[in-house]
C-alpha cells in the first residue's frame, strides 16, 4: 500500500514517534506542507517495513456535496500526491516493489493521457470527425472497473442504487479523464501551494456517515472477481482491436 486510508489506518507507535519531527515540520522546495498526512504516515511506515491492507475492513466516506467542493478536494489531494511522489522516488529503496509500482503508475498516467488525448481530442480536430467506435473504450473500461460496486453495500443502500451506480460508470470514467485528469496537471503545475487553501471556500463535507455498515455476503464472491478480470480483459482486447483498425 502506498497510501493507507486516512479514516481507518493503524500505525506502530515507534513509526509515529520517529517520524514526528519530519511529519510536523515537512517542507517542499522551502514551502511548509500541511496536506496529505495519510500518505506521509504511510511512507514513514514503509521505510521501516510493510504497509498492508485488510480487505475485509471498510471505511465508507461522506462525499462532497457540491461540484465545487469535489474539485477543491481533488485539487488538494492531487497536489499532495505529487509531492509524495518526489519523496517516494527519493527515499524508497530502488529494489523495493513499492518503488517500481509507483514508477509504473506514473508511466501509465503519461501513456494513457497521451494515447487518449491523441485519439479522442487531437485526431478528431485534425480529421474533423470523431470515430464513434472510440466511445466504446471508456464504456467498457468504466463497466469493468465498476463491477466492484456490486461486491459491497451499505445497509441503507438498495440493490437498485447499486445497479444505477454501475450503469453510470462510463460517465464517471469520462469525468475522471476529461475533468480530473486536466485538474491533476494543474495540481502538478501549482504544487507549491502546499496549504489547505482549497478549504477556504467552505467545508467540503457535512453530515454524519451511516452508523451501521455491513458487508454483503455473496454465495460465490470469487465469481465476481473472475467477472471483473474477464470484463477488463475484454475491454483491453476491444480497445487494441479498435486501435489496430484506425
PDB file of N, CA, C and O in Angstrom, residues 6 30 35 39-40 60 62 90 98 110 126 131 133 137 144 146 151 160 196 217 233:
ATOM      1  N   UNK A   6      -6.923   7.345   5.196  1.00  0.00           N
ATOM      2  CA  UNK A   6      -6.799   8.390   6.202  1.00  0.00           C
ATOM      3  C   UNK A   6      -7.808   8.245   7.321  1.00  0.00           C
ATOM      4  O   UNK A   6      -7.562   8.661   8.458  1.00  0.00           O
ATOM      5  N   UNK A  30      11.169  24.495   0.114  1.00  0.00           N
ATOM      6  CA  UNK A  30      11.117  25.632   1.028  1.00  0.00           C
ATOM      7  C   UNK A  30       9.739  26.014   1.496  1.00  0.00           C
ATOM      8  O   UNK A  30       9.600  26.921   2.324  1.00  0.00           O
ATOM      9  N   UNK A  35      -0.621  19.205   4.086  1.00  0.00           N
ATOM     10  CA  UNK A  35      -1.646  18.361   3.480  1.00  0.00           C
ATOM     11  C   UNK A  35      -1.094  16.950   3.253  1.00  0.00           C
ATOM     12  O   UNK A  35       0.084  16.689   3.439  1.00  0.00           O
ATOM     13  N   UNK A  39      -0.707   9.886   3.352  1.00  0.00           N
ATOM     14  CA  UNK A  39       0.365   9.327   2.534  1.00  0.00           C
ATOM     15  C   UNK A  39       1.733   9.555   3.172  1.00  0.00           C
ATOM     16  O   UNK A  39       2.654   8.753   2.980  1.00  0.00           O
ATOM     17  N   UNK A  40       1.883  10.630   3.943  1.00  0.00           N
ATOM     18  CA  UNK A  40       3.132  10.874   4.657  1.00  0.00           C
ATOM     19  C   UNK A  40       3.371   9.783   5.692  1.00  0.00           C
ATOM     20  O   UNK A  40       4.461   9.208   5.788  1.00  0.00           O
ATOM     21  N   UNK A  60     -16.410   3.710   4.902  1.00  0.00           N
ATOM     22  CA  UNK A  60     -17.209   4.445   3.928  1.00  0.00           C
ATOM     23  C   UNK A  60     -17.125   5.936   4.229  1.00  0.00           C
ATOM     24  O   UNK A  60     -17.374   6.358   5.355  1.00  0.00           O
ATOM     25  N   UNK A  62     -17.987  10.108   3.590  1.00  0.00           N
ATOM     26  CA  UNK A  62     -19.062  11.021   3.195  1.00  0.00           C
ATOM     27  C   UNK A  62     -18.511  11.921   2.091  1.00  0.00           C
ATOM     28  O   UNK A  62     -17.495  12.584   2.287  1.00  0.00           O
ATOM     29  N   UNK A  90      12.688   9.481  -3.956  1.00  0.00           N
ATOM     30  CA  UNK A  90      13.939   9.831  -3.291  1.00  0.00           C
ATOM     31  C   UNK A  90      14.308   8.859  -2.180  1.00  0.00           C
ATOM     32  O   UNK A  90      15.488   8.531  -2.008  1.00  0.00           O
ATOM     33  N   UNK A  98       7.528  -1.424  -3.998  1.00  0.00           N
ATOM     34  CA  UNK A  98       6.777  -0.174  -3.904  1.00  0.00           C
ATOM     35  C   UNK A  98       7.351   0.888  -4.828  1.00  0.00           C
ATOM     36  O   UNK A  98       6.599   1.652  -5.454  1.00  0.00           O
ATOM     37  N   UNK A 110       1.164   8.829 -17.895  1.00  0.00           N
ATOM     38  CA  UNK A 110       1.644   9.550 -19.072  1.00  0.00           C
ATOM     39  C   UNK A 110       1.154   8.889 -20.355  1.00  0.00           C
ATOM     40  O   UNK A 110       0.641   9.562 -21.266  1.00  0.00           O
ATOM     41  N   UNK A 126      -7.964  17.198 -36.100  1.00  0.00           N
ATOM     42  CA  UNK A 126      -7.233  17.170 -37.367  1.00  0.00           C
ATOM     43  C   UNK A 126      -8.113  16.619 -38.489  1.00  0.00           C
ATOM     44  O   UNK A 126      -8.199  17.198 -39.582  1.00  0.00           O
ATOM     45  N   UNK A 131     -14.425   9.206 -34.422  1.00  0.00           N
ATOM     46  CA  UNK A 131     -14.722   7.800 -34.696  1.00  0.00           C
ATOM     47  C   UNK A 131     -15.625   7.282 -33.592  1.00  0.00           C
ATOM     48  O   UNK A 131     -15.217   7.195 -32.435  1.00  0.00           O
ATOM     49  N   UNK A 133     -16.586   4.426 -32.740  1.00  0.00           N
ATOM     50  CA  UNK A 133     -16.127   3.217 -32.057  1.00  0.00           C
ATOM     51  C   UNK A 133     -15.195   3.531 -30.896  1.00  0.00           C
ATOM     52  O   UNK A 133     -15.047   2.730 -29.969  1.00  0.00           O
ATOM     53  N   UNK A 137     -14.480   2.381 -25.857  1.00  0.00           N
ATOM     54  CA  UNK A 137     -13.377   2.147 -24.910  1.00  0.00           C
ATOM     55  C   UNK A 137     -13.732   2.633 -23.507  1.00  0.00           C
ATOM     56  O   UNK A 137     -13.648   1.857 -22.546  1.00  0.00           O
ATOM     57  N   UNK A 144     -15.968  -2.324 -16.467  1.00  0.00           N
ATOM     58  CA  UNK A 144     -15.055  -3.308 -15.883  1.00  0.00           C
ATOM     59  C   UNK A 144     -14.591  -2.867 -14.499  1.00  0.00           C
ATOM     60  O   UNK A 144     -14.547  -3.664 -13.556  1.00  0.00           O
ATOM     61  N   UNK A 146     -16.166  -0.733 -12.544  1.00  0.00           N
ATOM     62  CA  UNK A 146     -17.305  -0.534 -11.646  1.00  0.00           C
ATOM     63  C   UNK A 146     -17.933  -1.826 -11.142  1.00  0.00           C
ATOM     64  O   UNK A 146     -18.812  -1.780 -10.285  1.00  0.00           O
ATOM     65  N   UNK A 151     -20.004  -5.623  -5.043  1.00  0.00           N
ATOM     66  CA  UNK A 151     -19.485  -6.508  -4.001  1.00  0.00           C
ATOM     67  C   UNK A 151     -19.818  -6.029  -2.596  1.00  0.00           C
ATOM     68  O   UNK A 151     -20.023  -6.836  -1.693  1.00  0.00           O
ATOM     69  N   UNK A 160     -31.140  -1.453  -6.235  1.00  0.00           N
ATOM     70  CA  UNK A 160     -31.391  -0.519  -7.333  1.00  0.00           C
ATOM     71  C   UNK A 160     -30.329   0.568  -7.365  1.00  0.00           C
ATOM     72  O   UNK A 160     -29.842   0.939  -8.441  1.00  0.00           O
ATOM     73  N   UNK A 196      -3.793  24.307   3.033  1.00  0.00           N
ATOM     74  CA  UNK A 196      -5.153  23.781   2.886  1.00  0.00           C
ATOM     75  C   UNK A 196      -6.071  24.852   2.327  1.00  0.00           C
ATOM     76  O   UNK A 196      -7.247  24.923   2.654  1.00  0.00           O
ATOM     77  N   UNK A 217     -22.729 -10.513   2.003  1.00  0.00           N
ATOM     78  CA  UNK A 217     -22.137 -11.830   1.860  1.00  0.00           C
ATOM     79  C   UNK A 217     -22.686 -12.511   0.608  1.00  0.00           C
ATOM     80  O   UNK A 217     -23.870 -12.820   0.524  1.00  0.00           O
ATOM     81  N   UNK A 233     -10.302  -7.660 -19.241  1.00  0.00           N
ATOM     82  CA  UNK A 233      -9.564  -8.254 -20.351  1.00  0.00           C
ATOM     83  C   UNK A 233     -10.296  -8.027 -21.670  1.00  0.00           C
ATOM     84  O   UNK A 233      -9.677  -7.719 -22.696  1.00  0.00           O
TER      85      UNK A 233
END
